[in-house]
Each structure stands twice: as structure tokens, then as C-alpha cells.
Coordinates of N, CA and C in Angstrom, one line a residue:
M65 N -78.1 30.2 -51.8 CA -78.1 29.1 -50.9 C -77.3 29.4 -49.6
T66 N -78.0 29.3 -48.5 CA -77.4 29.6 -47.2 C -77.9 28.6 -46.2
E67 N -77.0 27.9 -45.5 CA -77.4 27.1 -44.4 C -76.3 27.0 -43.3
T68 N -76.7 26.6 -42.2 CA -75.7 26.5 -41.1 C -75.3 25.1 -40.9
L69 N -74.1 24.9 -40.3 CA -73.5 23.6 -40.0 C -73.4 23.6 -38.4
S70 N -73.9 22.5 -37.8 CA -73.9 22.5 -36.4 C -72.5 22.1 -35.8
P71 N -72.3 22.4 -34.5 CA -71.1 21.9 -33.9 C -71.1 20.4 -33.9
G72 N -69.9 19.8 -34.1 CA -69.9 18.4 -34.2 C -70.1 17.8 -35.6
H73 N -70.3 18.7 -36.6 CA -70.5 18.3 -38.0 C -69.3 17.5 -38.4
S74 N -69.5 16.5 -39.3 CA -68.3 15.8 -39.8 C -67.3 16.6 -40.5
S75 N -66.1 16.3 -40.4 CA -65.0 17.0 -41.1 C -65.3 17.2 -42.6
L76 N -65.0 18.3 -43.1 CA -65.2 18.6 -44.5 C -64.2 17.8 -45.4
A77 N -63.2 17.3 -44.7 CA -62.2 16.5 -45.5 C -62.9 15.2 -46.0
L78 N -64.0 14.8 -45.4 CA -64.7 13.6 -45.8 C -65.6 13.9 -47.1
G79 N -65.6 15.2 -47.5 CA -66.5 15.5 -48.6 C -67.7 16.2 -48.2
V80 N -68.5 16.8 -49.2 CA -69.7 17.5 -49.0 C -70.8 17.0 -49.9
P81 N -72.0 17.2 -49.6 CA -73.1 16.8 -50.6 C -73.0 17.5 -51.9
P82 N -73.6 17.0 -53.0 CA -73.6 17.7 -54.3 C -74.2 19.1 -54.1
A83 N -73.6 20.0 -54.7 CA -74.1 21.4 -54.6 C -73.7 22.2 -55.9
Q84 N -74.3 23.4 -56.0 CA -73.9 24.2 -57.1 C -72.4 24.5 -57.1
P85 N -71.7 24.3 -58.3 CA -70.3 24.6 -58.3 C -70.0 26.0 -57.7
G86 N -68.9 26.1 -56.9 CA -68.6 27.4 -56.3 C -69.2 27.7 -55.0
T87 N -70.0 26.7 -54.5 CA -70.6 26.8 -53.1 C -69.4 26.6 -52.1
I88 N -69.4 27.4 -51.0 CA -68.4 27.2 -50.1 C -68.9 26.7 -48.7
Y89 N -68.3 25.8 -48.1 CA -68.6 25.3 -46.8 C -67.4 25.8 -45.9
A90 N -67.8 26.3 -44.7 CA -66.8 26.8 -43.8 C -67.2 26.2 -42.4
L91 N -66.2 25.5 -41.8 CA -66.6 24.8 -40.6 C -65.5 24.9 -39.5
A92 N -65.8 25.3 -38.3 CA -64.9 25.3 -37.1 C -65.5 24.4 -36.1
I93 N -64.9 24.3 -34.9 CA -65.4 23.4 -33.9 C -66.7 23.9 -33.3
A94 N -67.0 25.2 -33.5 CA -68.2 25.8 -32.9 C -69.4 25.7 -34.0
G95 N -69.1 25.2 -35.2 CA -70.1 25.1 -36.2 C -69.7 25.9 -37.4
G96 N -70.6 26.0 -38.4 CA -70.1 26.7 -39.6 C -71.3 27.1 -40.5
I97 N -71.0 27.3 -41.7 CA -72.0 27.9 -42.6 C -71.7 27.4 -44.1
V98 N -72.8 27.5 -44.9 CA -72.7 27.1 -46.3 C -73.2 28.3 -47.1
F99 N -72.5 28.8 -48.0 CA -72.9 29.9 -48.9 C -72.8 29.5 -50.3
G100 N -73.8 29.9 -51.1 CA -73.6 29.7 -52.6 C -72.8 30.8 -53.1
P101 N -72.3 30.7 -54.4 CA -71.5 31.7 -55.0 C -72.3 32.9 -55.4
R102 N -71.8 34.1 -55.1 CA -72.5 35.3 -55.5 C -71.4 36.4 -55.5
E103 N -71.3 37.2 -56.5 CA -70.3 38.2 -56.6 C -70.4 39.2 -55.5
G104 N -69.2 39.4 -54.8 CA -69.2 40.3 -53.7 C -69.6 39.7 -52.3
R105 N -70.0 38.5 -52.3 CA -70.4 37.9 -51.0 C -69.2 37.7 -50.1
T106 N -69.4 38.0 -48.8 CA -68.3 38.0 -47.8 C -68.7 37.2 -46.6
I107 N -67.8 36.4 -46.1 CA -68.0 35.6 -44.9 C -66.9 36.0 -43.9
L108 N -67.3 36.4 -42.7 CA -66.3 36.8 -41.7 C -66.1 35.6 -40.8
F109 N -64.8 35.5 -40.3 CA -64.5 34.5 -39.3 C -63.6 35.1 -38.3
G110 N -63.7 34.6 -37.0 CA -62.9 35.2 -35.9 C -63.5 34.8 -34.6
R111 N -63.0 35.5 -33.5 CA -63.3 35.1 -32.1 C -64.7 35.6 -31.7
N112 N -65.1 36.8 -32.2 CA -66.3 37.4 -31.7 C -67.6 36.9 -32.4
R113 N -68.2 35.9 -31.7 CA -69.3 35.1 -32.3 C -70.4 36.0 -32.8
P114 N -70.9 37.1 -32.1 CA -72.0 37.8 -32.6 C -71.7 38.6 -33.8
E115 N -70.4 38.8 -34.2 CA -70.1 39.7 -35.3 C -69.5 38.9 -36.5
V116 N -69.4 37.6 -36.4 CA -68.8 36.8 -37.5 C -69.8 35.7 -37.9
H117 N -69.6 35.2 -39.1 CA -70.4 34.1 -39.6 C -69.9 32.7 -39.1
V118 N -68.6 32.6 -38.9 CA -68.0 31.4 -38.4 C -67.0 31.8 -37.2
C119 N -67.3 31.2 -36.0 CA -66.5 31.5 -34.8 C -65.4 30.5 -34.7
I120 N -64.2 31.0 -34.5 CA -63.0 30.2 -34.2 C -62.3 30.8 -33.0
G121 N -61.7 30.0 -32.1 CA -61.0 30.4 -31.0 C -61.7 31.4 -30.1
E122 N -63.0 31.0 -29.8 CA -63.8 31.9 -29.0 C -63.3 32.2 -27.7
D123 N -62.5 31.3 -27.1 CA -62.0 31.5 -25.7 C -60.5 31.8 -25.7
D124 N -59.9 32.2 -26.9 CA -58.5 32.5 -27.0 C -58.3 33.9 -27.5
R125 N -57.8 34.8 -26.6 CA -57.6 36.2 -27.0 C -56.5 36.5 -27.9
R126 N -55.7 35.5 -28.3 CA -54.7 35.7 -29.4 C -55.4 35.7 -30.8
V127 N -56.6 35.1 -30.8 CA -57.3 35.1 -32.1 C -58.1 36.4 -32.2
S128 N -58.0 37.1 -33.3 CA -58.6 38.4 -33.4 C -60.2 38.2 -33.5
R129 N -60.9 39.3 -33.0 CA -62.3 39.3 -33.0 C -62.8 39.0 -34.5
Q130 N -62.3 39.7 -35.4 CA -62.5 39.4 -36.8 C -61.2 39.1 -37.5
H131 N -60.9 37.9 -37.6 CA -59.5 37.5 -38.0 C -59.3 37.3 -39.5
G132 N -60.4 37.1 -40.2 CA -60.2 37.0 -41.6 C -61.6 37.0 -42.3
L133 N -61.5 37.0 -43.7 CA -62.7 37.0 -44.4 C -62.5 36.2 -45.7
L134 N -63.7 35.6 -46.2 CA -63.7 34.9 -47.4 C -64.6 35.7 -48.4
T135 N -64.1 36.0 -49.5 CA -64.9 36.9 -50.4 C -65.0 36.2 -51.8
H136 N -66.2 36.3 -52.4 CA -66.4 35.7 -53.7 C -66.3 36.8 -54.8
Q137 N -65.3 36.7 -55.6 CA -65.0 37.7 -56.7 C -64.5 37.0 -57.9
A138 N -65.0 37.4 -59.0 CA -64.6 36.9 -60.3 C -64.7 35.4 -60.4
D139 N -65.8 34.9 -59.9 CA -66.1 33.4 -59.9 C -65.2 32.6 -59.1
Q140 N -64.6 33.2 -58.0 CA -63.7 32.5 -57.2 C -63.8 33.0 -55.8
W141 N -63.5 32.1 -54.8 CA -63.5 32.5 -53.4 C -62.0 32.8 -53.1
W142 N -61.9 33.9 -52.2 CA -60.6 34.3 -51.8 C -60.5 34.4 -50.3
V143 N -59.4 34.2 -49.7 CA -59.2 34.3 -48.2 C -58.3 35.5 -48.0
S144 N -58.7 36.4 -47.0 CA -57.9 37.5 -46.6 C -57.7 37.5 -45.1
N145 N -56.6 38.0 -44.6 CA -56.3 38.1 -43.2 C -56.5 39.5 -42.7
T146 N -57.4 39.7 -41.7 CA -57.7 41.0 -41.1 C -57.3 41.0 -39.6
G147 N -56.7 39.9 -39.2 CA -56.3 39.8 -37.7 C -54.9 40.1 -37.5
R148 N -54.4 39.9 -36.3 CA -53.1 40.2 -35.9 C -52.1 39.1 -36.2
L149 N -52.5 37.8 -36.1 CA -51.7 36.7 -36.3 C -51.8 36.2 -37.7
P150 N -50.7 35.6 -38.3 CA -50.9 35.0 -39.6 C -51.8 33.8 -39.7
I151 N -52.4 33.6 -40.8 CA -53.2 32.4 -41.1 C -52.3 31.4 -41.8
R152 N -52.2 30.2 -41.4 CA -51.4 29.2 -42.1 C -52.2 28.3 -43.0
L153 N -51.8 28.2 -44.2 CA -52.5 27.4 -45.3 C -51.7 26.2 -45.5
P154 N -52.2 25.3 -46.3 CA -51.4 24.1 -46.7 C -50.0 24.4 -47.2
N155 N -49.1 23.5 -47.0 CA -47.7 23.6 -47.4 C -47.0 24.8 -46.6
S156 N -47.5 25.0 -45.4 CA -46.9 26.0 -44.5 C -46.9 27.4 -45.0
R157 N -47.8 27.7 -46.0 CA -47.8 29.1 -46.5 C -48.5 29.9 -45.5
L158 N -47.9 31.1 -45.2 CA -48.5 32.0 -44.2 C -49.1 33.2 -44.9
L159 N -50.3 33.6 -44.5 CA -51.0 34.8 -45.0 C -51.0 35.8 -43.9
F160 N -50.4 37.0 -44.1 CA -50.3 38.0 -43.1 C -51.3 39.1 -43.2
T161 N -51.5 39.9 -42.2 CA -52.5 40.9 -42.2 C -52.2 41.9 -43.4
D162 N -53.3 42.2 -44.1 CA -53.4 43.1 -45.2 C -52.5 42.7 -46.4
E163 N -52.1 41.4 -46.5 CA -51.5 40.9 -47.7 C -52.6 40.7 -48.8
E164 N -52.2 40.6 -50.0 CA -53.2 40.3 -51.1 C -53.9 39.0 -50.8
P165 N -55.2 39.0 -51.1 CA -56.0 37.7 -50.8 C -55.4 36.6 -51.6
I166 N -55.6 35.4 -51.1 CA -55.2 34.1 -51.8 C -56.4 33.4 -52.3
P167 N -56.4 33.0 -53.5 CA -57.6 32.2 -54.1 C -57.6 30.8 -53.6
L168 N -58.8 30.3 -53.4 CA -59.1 29.0 -52.9 C -59.4 28.1 -54.1
V169 N -58.7 26.9 -54.1 CA -59.0 26.0 -55.1 C -60.2 25.1 -54.8
S170 N -60.8 24.5 -55.8 CA -61.9 23.6 -55.5 C -61.5 22.4 -54.6
G171 N -62.3 22.0 -53.7 CA -62.0 20.9 -52.8 C -61.7 21.5 -51.4
Y172 N -61.0 20.6 -50.7 CA -60.8 20.9 -49.2 C -59.5 21.7 -49.0
T173 N -59.7 22.7 -48.1 CA -58.5 23.5 -47.7 C -58.6 23.8 -46.2
P174 N -57.7 23.4 -45.4 CA -57.7 23.7 -43.9 C -56.9 25.0 -43.7
L175 N -57.4 25.8 -42.8 CA -56.7 27.1 -42.4 C -56.4 26.9 -40.9
F176 N -55.3 27.4 -40.4 CA -54.9 27.3 -39.0 C -54.5 28.7 -38.5
V177 N -54.9 29.0 -37.3 CA -54.5 30.2 -36.6 C -53.9 29.7 -35.2
R178 N -52.6 30.0 -35.0 CA -52.0 29.6 -33.8 C -52.4 30.5 -32.6
G179 N -52.9 30.0 -31.5 CA -53.4 30.7 -30.4 C -52.5 30.7 -29.2
S180 N -53.0 30.8 -28.0 CA -52.3 30.8 -26.8 C -51.7 29.4 -26.5
S181 N -50.6 29.3 -25.8 CA -50.0 28.1 -25.4 C -49.9 27.0 -26.5
G182 N -49.6 27.4 -27.7 CA -49.4 26.5 -28.8 C -50.7 25.9 -29.4
R183 N -51.8 26.4 -29.0 CA -53.1 25.9 -29.5 C -53.2 26.2 -31.0
E184 N -53.8 25.3 -31.8 CA -54.0 25.5 -33.2 C -55.5 25.5 -33.4
H185 N -56.0 26.6 -33.9 CA -57.5 26.7 -34.2 C -57.7 26.5 -35.7
L186 N -58.6 25.5 -36.0 CA -58.8 25.1 -37.4 C -60.1 25.6 -38.0
L187 N -60.0 26.2 -39.2 CA -61.1 26.5 -40.0 C -61.0 25.7 -41.2
E188 N -62.0 24.7 -41.4 CA -62.0 23.9 -42.6 C -62.9 24.6 -43.7
L189 N -62.4 24.5 -44.9 CA -63.1 25.1 -46.0 C -63.2 24.0 -47.1
F190 N -64.3 24.1 -47.8 CA -64.5 23.2 -49.0 C -65.3 24.0 -50.0
V191 N -64.7 24.2 -51.2 CA -65.3 24.8 -52.3 C -65.7 23.8 -53.3
T192 N -67.0 23.7 -53.7 CA -67.5 22.7 -54.6 C -67.1 22.9 -56.0
G193 N -66.7 21.9 -56.7 CA -66.5 21.9 -58.1 C -67.5 21.0 -58.8
S194 N -67.2 20.4 -59.9 CA -68.2 19.6 -60.6 C -68.2 18.2 -60.0
D195 N -67.3 17.9 -59.1 CA -67.3 16.5 -58.5 C -67.1 16.6 -57.0
A196 N -68.0 17.4 -56.4 CA -67.9 17.6 -54.9 C -68.5 16.6 -54.1
Q197 N -69.1 15.5 -54.6 CA -69.7 14.5 -53.9 C -68.7 13.8 -52.9
A198 N -69.3 13.2 -51.9 CA -68.4 12.6 -50.9 C -67.6 11.5 -51.6
P199 N -66.4 11.3 -51.1 CA -65.6 10.2 -51.7 C -66.2 8.8 -51.6
T200 N -66.0 8.0 -52.6 CA -66.5 6.6 -52.5 C -65.7 5.8 -51.5
S201 N -66.5 5.0 -50.7 CA -65.8 4.2 -49.7 C -65.0 3.1 -50.5
R202 N -63.8 2.8 -49.9 CA -62.9 1.8 -50.6 C -62.4 0.8 -49.5
H203 N -63.4 0.3 -48.7 CA -63.0 -0.5 -47.5 C -62.1 -1.7 -47.8
L204 N -62.4 -2.3 -49.0 CA -61.7 -3.6 -49.3 C -60.6 -3.4 -50.3
D205 N -60.4 -2.2 -50.8 CA -59.4 -2.0 -51.8 C -58.0 -2.2 -51.1
P206 N -57.0 -2.7 -51.9 CA -55.7 -2.9 -51.3 C -55.1 -1.6 -51.0
T207 N -54.3 -1.5 -49.9 CA -53.6 -0.3 -49.5 C -52.5 0.0 -50.4
H208 N -52.4 1.3 -50.9 CA -51.3 1.7 -51.7 C -50.1 1.9 -50.8
P209 N -49.0 1.2 -51.0 CA -47.8 1.4 -50.1 C -47.1 2.7 -50.5
P210 N -46.4 3.3 -49.6 CA -45.6 4.5 -50.0 C -44.5 4.1 -50.9
R211 N -44.0 5.0 -51.7 CA -42.9 4.7 -52.6 C -41.6 4.8 -51.9
N212 N -40.9 3.6 -51.8 CA -39.6 3.6 -51.2 C -38.5 4.0 -52.3
W213 N -37.6 4.8 -51.8 CA -36.5 5.2 -52.7 C -35.3 4.2 -52.6
R214 N -34.7 3.9 -53.7 CA -33.5 3.0 -53.7 C -32.3 3.8 -53.1
L215 N -31.7 3.2 -52.1 CA -30.4 3.7 -51.6 C -29.4 2.6 -51.5
D216 N -28.2 2.8 -52.0 CA -27.2 1.7 -51.8 C -26.7 1.8 -50.3
P217 N -26.0 0.7 -49.9 CA -25.6 0.7 -48.5 C -24.8 1.9 -48.0
T218 N -24.0 2.4 -48.8 CA -23.2 3.6 -48.4 C -24.1 4.8 -48.3
E219 N -25.0 5.0 -49.2 CA -25.9 6.2 -49.1 C -26.8 6.0 -47.9
R220 N -27.3 4.8 -47.6 CA -28.2 4.6 -46.4 C -27.4 5.0 -45.2
L221 N -26.2 4.5 -45.0 CA -25.4 4.8 -43.8 C -25.2 6.3 -43.7
A222 N -24.8 7.0 -44.7 CA -24.5 8.4 -44.6 C -25.8 9.2 -44.3
L223 N -26.9 8.8 -44.9 CA -28.1 9.5 -44.6 C -28.7 9.2 -43.2
V224 N -28.5 8.0 -42.7 CA -28.9 7.8 -41.3 C -28.1 8.6 -40.4
V225 N -26.8 8.7 -40.6 CA -25.9 9.6 -39.8 C -26.4 11.0 -39.9
L226 N -26.6 11.5 -41.1 CA -27.0 12.9 -41.4 C -28.4 13.2 -40.7
G227 N -29.3 12.2 -40.8 CA -30.6 12.5 -40.3 C -31.0 11.8 -39.0
Q228 N -30.0 11.4 -38.2 CA -30.2 10.7 -37.0 C -31.1 11.4 -36.0
R229 N -31.1 12.7 -35.9 CA -31.9 13.5 -35.0 C -33.4 13.3 -35.3
Y230 N -33.7 13.1 -36.6 CA -35.1 12.9 -37.0 C -35.5 11.5 -36.6
L231 N -34.7 10.5 -36.8 CA -35.0 9.2 -36.5 C -35.1 9.0 -35.0
L232 N -34.4 9.8 -34.2 CA -34.5 9.8 -32.8 C -35.7 10.6 -32.2
H233 N -36.5 11.2 -33.1 CA -37.7 11.9 -32.8 C -37.4 13.1 -31.9
E234 N -36.3 13.8 -32.1 CA -36.0 15.0 -31.3 C -36.9 16.1 -31.7
A235 N -37.1 17.0 -30.8 CA -38.0 18.2 -31.1 C -37.2 19.1 -32.1
R236 N -37.9 19.5 -33.1 CA -37.4 20.4 -34.1 C -36.0 20.0 -34.6
P237 N -35.9 18.8 -35.2 CA -34.6 18.3 -35.6 C -34.0 19.1 -36.7
Q238 N -32.7 19.0 -36.9 CA -32.0 19.6 -38.0 C -30.9 18.5 -38.5
P239 N -30.6 18.5 -39.7 CA -29.6 17.6 -40.2 C -28.2 18.0 -39.6
L240 N -27.3 17.0 -39.4 CA -25.9 17.3 -39.0 C -25.3 18.1 -40.1
S241 N -24.3 18.8 -39.8 CA -23.4 19.5 -40.8 C -22.6 18.4 -41.5
W242 N -22.1 18.9 -42.7 CA -21.2 17.9 -43.4 C -20.0 17.5 -42.6
T243 N -19.5 18.4 -41.8 CA -18.3 18.1 -41.0 C -18.7 17.1 -39.9
Q244 N -19.8 17.4 -39.2 CA -20.2 16.5 -38.1 C -20.5 15.1 -38.7
A245 N -21.2 15.0 -39.8 CA -21.5 13.7 -40.4 C -20.2 13.0 -40.8
A246 N -19.3 13.7 -41.4 CA -18.0 13.1 -41.8 C -17.2 12.6 -40.6
K247 N -17.2 13.3 -39.5 CA -16.5 12.9 -38.3 C -17.1 11.6 -37.8
E248 N -18.4 11.5 -37.7 CA -19.0 10.3 -37.2 C -18.8 9.1 -38.1
L249 N -18.9 9.3 -39.4 CA -18.7 8.2 -40.4 C -17.2 7.8 -40.4
A250 N -16.3 8.7 -40.2 CA -14.9 8.3 -40.1 C -14.6 7.5 -38.9
Q251 N -15.3 7.8 -37.8 CA -15.1 7.0 -36.6 C -15.6 5.5 -36.8
M252 N -16.7 5.4 -37.5 CA -17.3 4.1 -37.8 C -16.6 3.3 -38.8
Q253 N -16.1 4.0 -39.8 CA -15.4 3.4 -41.0 C -14.0 4.1 -41.2
P254 N -13.0 3.8 -40.4 CA -11.8 4.6 -40.5 C -11.1 4.5 -41.8
D255 N -11.3 3.4 -42.5 CA -10.6 3.2 -43.8 C -11.4 3.6 -45.0
A256 N -12.5 4.2 -44.8 CA -13.4 4.6 -46.0 C -13.1 5.9 -46.6
G257 N -12.2 6.7 -46.0 CA -11.9 8.0 -46.5 C -13.0 9.1 -46.4
W258 N -13.7 9.0 -45.4 CA -14.8 10.0 -45.2 C -14.3 11.4 -45.0
T259 N -14.8 12.3 -45.7 CA -14.5 13.8 -45.5 C -15.8 14.5 -45.7
A260 N -15.8 15.8 -45.3 CA -17.1 16.6 -45.5 C -17.4 16.7 -46.9
K261 N -16.5 16.8 -47.8 CA -16.8 16.9 -49.2 C -17.3 15.6 -49.8
K262 N -16.8 14.5 -49.3 CA -17.4 13.2 -49.7 C -18.8 13.0 -49.3
V263 N -19.1 13.4 -48.0 CA -20.5 13.3 -47.6 C -21.4 14.3 -48.4
E264 N -21.0 15.5 -48.7 CA -21.7 16.4 -49.5 C -22.0 15.9 -50.9
H265 N -21.0 15.4 -51.5 CA -21.1 14.8 -52.9 C -22.2 13.7 -52.9
L266 N -22.1 12.8 -51.9 CA -23.0 11.7 -51.9 C -24.5 12.2 -51.7
V267 N -24.7 13.1 -50.8 CA -26.0 13.5 -50.5 C -26.6 14.3 -51.6
V268 N -25.8 15.2 -52.3 CA -26.3 16.0 -53.4 C -26.6 15.0 -54.5
K269 N -25.9 13.9 -54.7 CA -26.2 12.9 -55.7 C -27.6 12.3 -55.4
V270 N -27.9 12.0 -54.2 CA -29.3 11.5 -53.8 C -30.3 12.5 -54.1
R271 N -30.1 13.7 -53.6 CA -31.1 14.8 -53.9 C -31.4 15.0 -55.3
T272 N -30.4 15.0 -56.2 CA -30.5 15.2 -57.6 C -31.4 14.0 -58.2
R273 N -31.1 12.8 -57.8 CA -31.8 11.7 -58.3 C -33.3 11.7 -57.9
L274 N -33.6 12.1 -56.7 CA -35.0 12.2 -56.3 C -35.7 13.3 -56.9
S275 N -35.0 14.5 -57.1 CA -35.6 15.6 -57.7 C -36.0 15.3 -59.2
K276 N -35.1 14.6 -59.9 CA -35.5 14.2 -61.3 C -36.7 13.3 -61.3
D277 N -37.0 12.6 -60.2 CA -38.1 11.7 -60.1 C -39.4 12.4 -59.6
G278 N -39.3 13.7 -59.4 CA -40.5 14.5 -59.1 C -40.6 15.0 -57.6
V279 N -39.6 14.7 -56.8 CA -39.7 15.2 -55.4 C -39.3 16.7 -55.4
A280 N -40.2 17.5 -54.8 CA -40.0 18.9 -54.7 C -39.1 19.4 -53.6
G281 N -38.5 20.5 -53.7 CA -37.8 21.1 -52.6 C -36.4 20.6 -52.4
L282 N -35.8 20.0 -53.4 CA -34.5 19.4 -53.3 C -33.4 20.2 -54.1
T283 N -33.7 21.3 -54.8 CA -32.7 22.0 -55.5 C -32.7 23.5 -55.1
R284 N -31.6 24.1 -55.2 CA -31.5 25.5 -54.7 C -32.4 26.4 -55.5
E285 N -32.8 26.1 -56.7 CA -33.7 27.0 -57.5 C -35.1 27.0 -56.9
E286 N -35.4 26.0 -56.1 CA -36.8 25.9 -55.5 C -36.9 26.6 -54.2
I287 N -35.8 26.9 -53.5 CA -35.8 27.4 -52.2 C -35.3 28.9 -52.1
A288 N -36.0 29.7 -51.4 CA -35.6 31.1 -51.3 C -34.4 31.2 -50.4
E289 N -33.5 32.2 -50.6 CA -32.4 32.4 -49.8 C -32.8 33.0 -48.5
P290 N -32.1 32.7 -47.4 CA -30.9 31.8 -47.3 C -31.4 30.3 -47.3
V291 N -30.7 29.5 -48.0 CA -31.1 28.1 -48.1 C -30.8 27.4 -46.8
G292 N -29.7 27.6 -46.2 CA -29.3 26.9 -44.9 C -29.4 25.4 -45.1
N293 N -30.2 24.8 -44.1 CA -30.3 23.3 -44.1 C -31.5 22.9 -44.9
S294 N -32.3 23.8 -45.5 CA -33.6 23.4 -46.1 C -33.5 22.2 -47.0
L295 N -32.5 22.2 -47.9 CA -32.5 21.1 -48.9 C -32.3 19.7 -48.2
N296 N -31.4 19.6 -47.3 CA -31.2 18.4 -46.5 C -32.4 18.0 -45.7
H297 N -33.0 19.1 -45.1 CA -34.2 18.9 -44.3 C -35.3 18.3 -45.1
N298 N -35.5 18.8 -46.3 CA -36.5 18.3 -47.2 C -36.2 16.9 -47.7
L299 N -35.0 16.6 -47.9 CA -34.6 15.3 -48.3 C -34.9 14.3 -47.2
I300 N -34.5 14.6 -46.0 CA -34.7 13.6 -44.9 C -36.2 13.5 -44.6
Q301 N -37.0 14.5 -44.7 CA -38.4 14.4 -44.5 C -39.0 13.5 -45.6
E302 N -38.6 13.6 -46.9 CA -39.1 12.7 -47.9 C -38.7 11.3 -47.6
L303 N -37.5 11.0 -47.2 CA -37.0 9.7 -46.9 C -37.8 9.1 -45.7
L304 N -38.2 9.9 -44.8 CA -39.0 9.4 -43.6 C -40.4 9.1 -44.0
T305 N -41.1 10.1 -44.7 CA -42.5 9.9 -45.0 C -42.7 8.8 -46.0
S306 N -41.7 8.5 -46.8 CA -41.8 7.4 -47.8 C -41.4 6.1 -47.1
T307 N -41.0 6.1 -45.9 CA -40.5 4.9 -45.1 C -39.2 4.3 -45.7
T308 N -38.5 5.2 -46.5 CA -37.2 4.7 -47.0 C -36.2 4.6 -45.9
L309 N -36.3 5.6 -44.9 CA -35.6 5.5 -43.6 C -36.5 5.3 -42.5
V310 N -36.3 4.5 -41.6 CA -37.2 4.2 -40.4 C -36.3 4.1 -39.2
P311 N -36.9 4.4 -38.0 CA -36.1 4.4 -36.8 C -35.2 3.1 -36.6
P312 N -35.6 1.9 -37.0 CA -34.7 0.8 -36.8 C -33.4 0.9 -37.5
D313 N -33.4 1.8 -38.6 CA -32.1 2.0 -39.3 C -31.0 2.6 -38.4
L314 N -31.4 3.1 -37.2 CA -30.4 3.6 -36.3 C -29.4 2.6 -35.8
R315 N -29.7 1.3 -36.0 CA -28.8 0.3 -35.7 C -27.5 0.4 -36.5
L316 N -27.5 1.1 -37.6 CA -26.3 1.3 -38.4 C -25.3 2.1 -37.7
L317 N -25.8 3.0 -36.8 CA -24.8 3.8 -36.0 C -23.8 2.9 -35.2
N318 N -24.3 1.8 -34.8 CA -23.5 0.8 -34.1 C -22.9 -0.3 -34.9
H319 N -23.6 -0.6 -36.0 CA -23.2 -1.7 -36.9 C -23.2 -1.2 -38.3
P320 N -22.3 -0.3 -38.7 CA -22.3 0.3 -40.0 C -22.2 -0.6 -41.2
D321 N -21.7 -1.8 -41.0 CA -21.5 -2.7 -42.1 C -22.7 -3.7 -42.3
D322 N -23.8 -3.5 -41.5 CA -24.9 -4.4 -41.7 C -25.6 -4.2 -43.0

């Protein structure tokens, strides 16, 4: 099975028509291709349209002429990087030139290549499994709310102080240090006995609680050295994406006892 996908084709994230399991759809802004599974089959992608199956970043010379390939081996599709720049996969995983190929799971996988001036070139992939049909519309179904995490007032105040740069939408924010957070908290609550150790103990307690409830990236065992701010960064990101902390919580910086 081989067919082409035209420019402007709907995102593969919306699903694909039923097809033989192992069929791969590959789509960029310039169009794409559909190949059935066959041992040794290879799909090239990159900037040089005449020499690749799927063209990405055609007008961006930071994208290599042949930037990567998709290969079907041992009943699975694999992605390899043959270009100069890394390919970014979900969960910020980077695939560098000549590294071992990474297997693709069934379903939707977006790949990104960063080009000139911060441009991001997207290659959408979809490998069909036994349930590759388009998702069922759920127009009238109730919306599933995000899971809010329980924080007591003291935890909320400390985490708002620690993560205030995120709530302020600063570019590339980082958590405050224990010492910085303790200093600000002590100014707001002079009689509360805030110290760097007290802030650390409180935040570690919250991280441990959320980790036990299934949140990833909150323990040292999960993060490669050097850990740095990664654990607190991951915690604040979880609190933001779950809407446990929201920008209006910044009012606590001026009214800590609310």
C-alpha cells in the first residue's frame, strides 16, 4: 500500500482511516505519504524535495537535505537521524545523528526539527494498530476537569513564592532557591519561623505526596544528574497544568494570610 497525502491534509492527530496494522502515515506541511508495512522498507525525510519521500523545512537551510529516515524492521517502524540537528520526540527526547534508531509506538507521534530563527518544523507520524480509526466525536460529552491537588494554606503560599516566575509568565522561568523563597516568606510572615530548611522540608513533602499519586519526575531516582532545579521545576509545572496554582494566586504575595 502506497499513497500520497496532499498539502493541507488534516492533522494526523485527528486519526487515520482503517488500514492494515503497521501502516505508517507521514505528513509535513508540504504533504506526505502512506506506506504499508514491509521488511526493510525505508522512508526518507528532509529539505531536498526531489530526493526524499516527505519534504520538511524546504526553505530552511538548517534542516538537512536528508534529515532522517523511517525504516520497517522486525514488524516495527523505527526513526533514525541522518541530519546535523537533533530530532525532538515527545517528552522532549532528543535523537541525535547516528544514534541508535528509536521504535515508534502505534498511534500518533510528532517529530520536530528546530530550524532558523527559532522555527519548528513538524513531521507528523501515525502507525496504525488494530484500532486506528478516527476518534469518535464527543461533542456533547461533559468536559473532564483537570485533577487539582490538595494544598493546605501554608503549602500554597510557599509554592506560590517558589514558583512566582512561572505564574508571572517569565521567559524560561526557574524556581526560586530555598534561601530566596525563605527570605521572601520571612518578610511576609515575620513570626512564622521561615528558613531555607523549612521551605525545603515543606516542598519535598508535597513532591513526595504527588509522586506517590503517580506524578512522574518528582524524585531524584527519576532524574539524571545533575538534578539542579529539575525536581522543583517539574513540581511547579504539574501544579500549573493541573490548575492547582493559577496566576490569580499571585495575590498571596501581597496578602499571605488570605
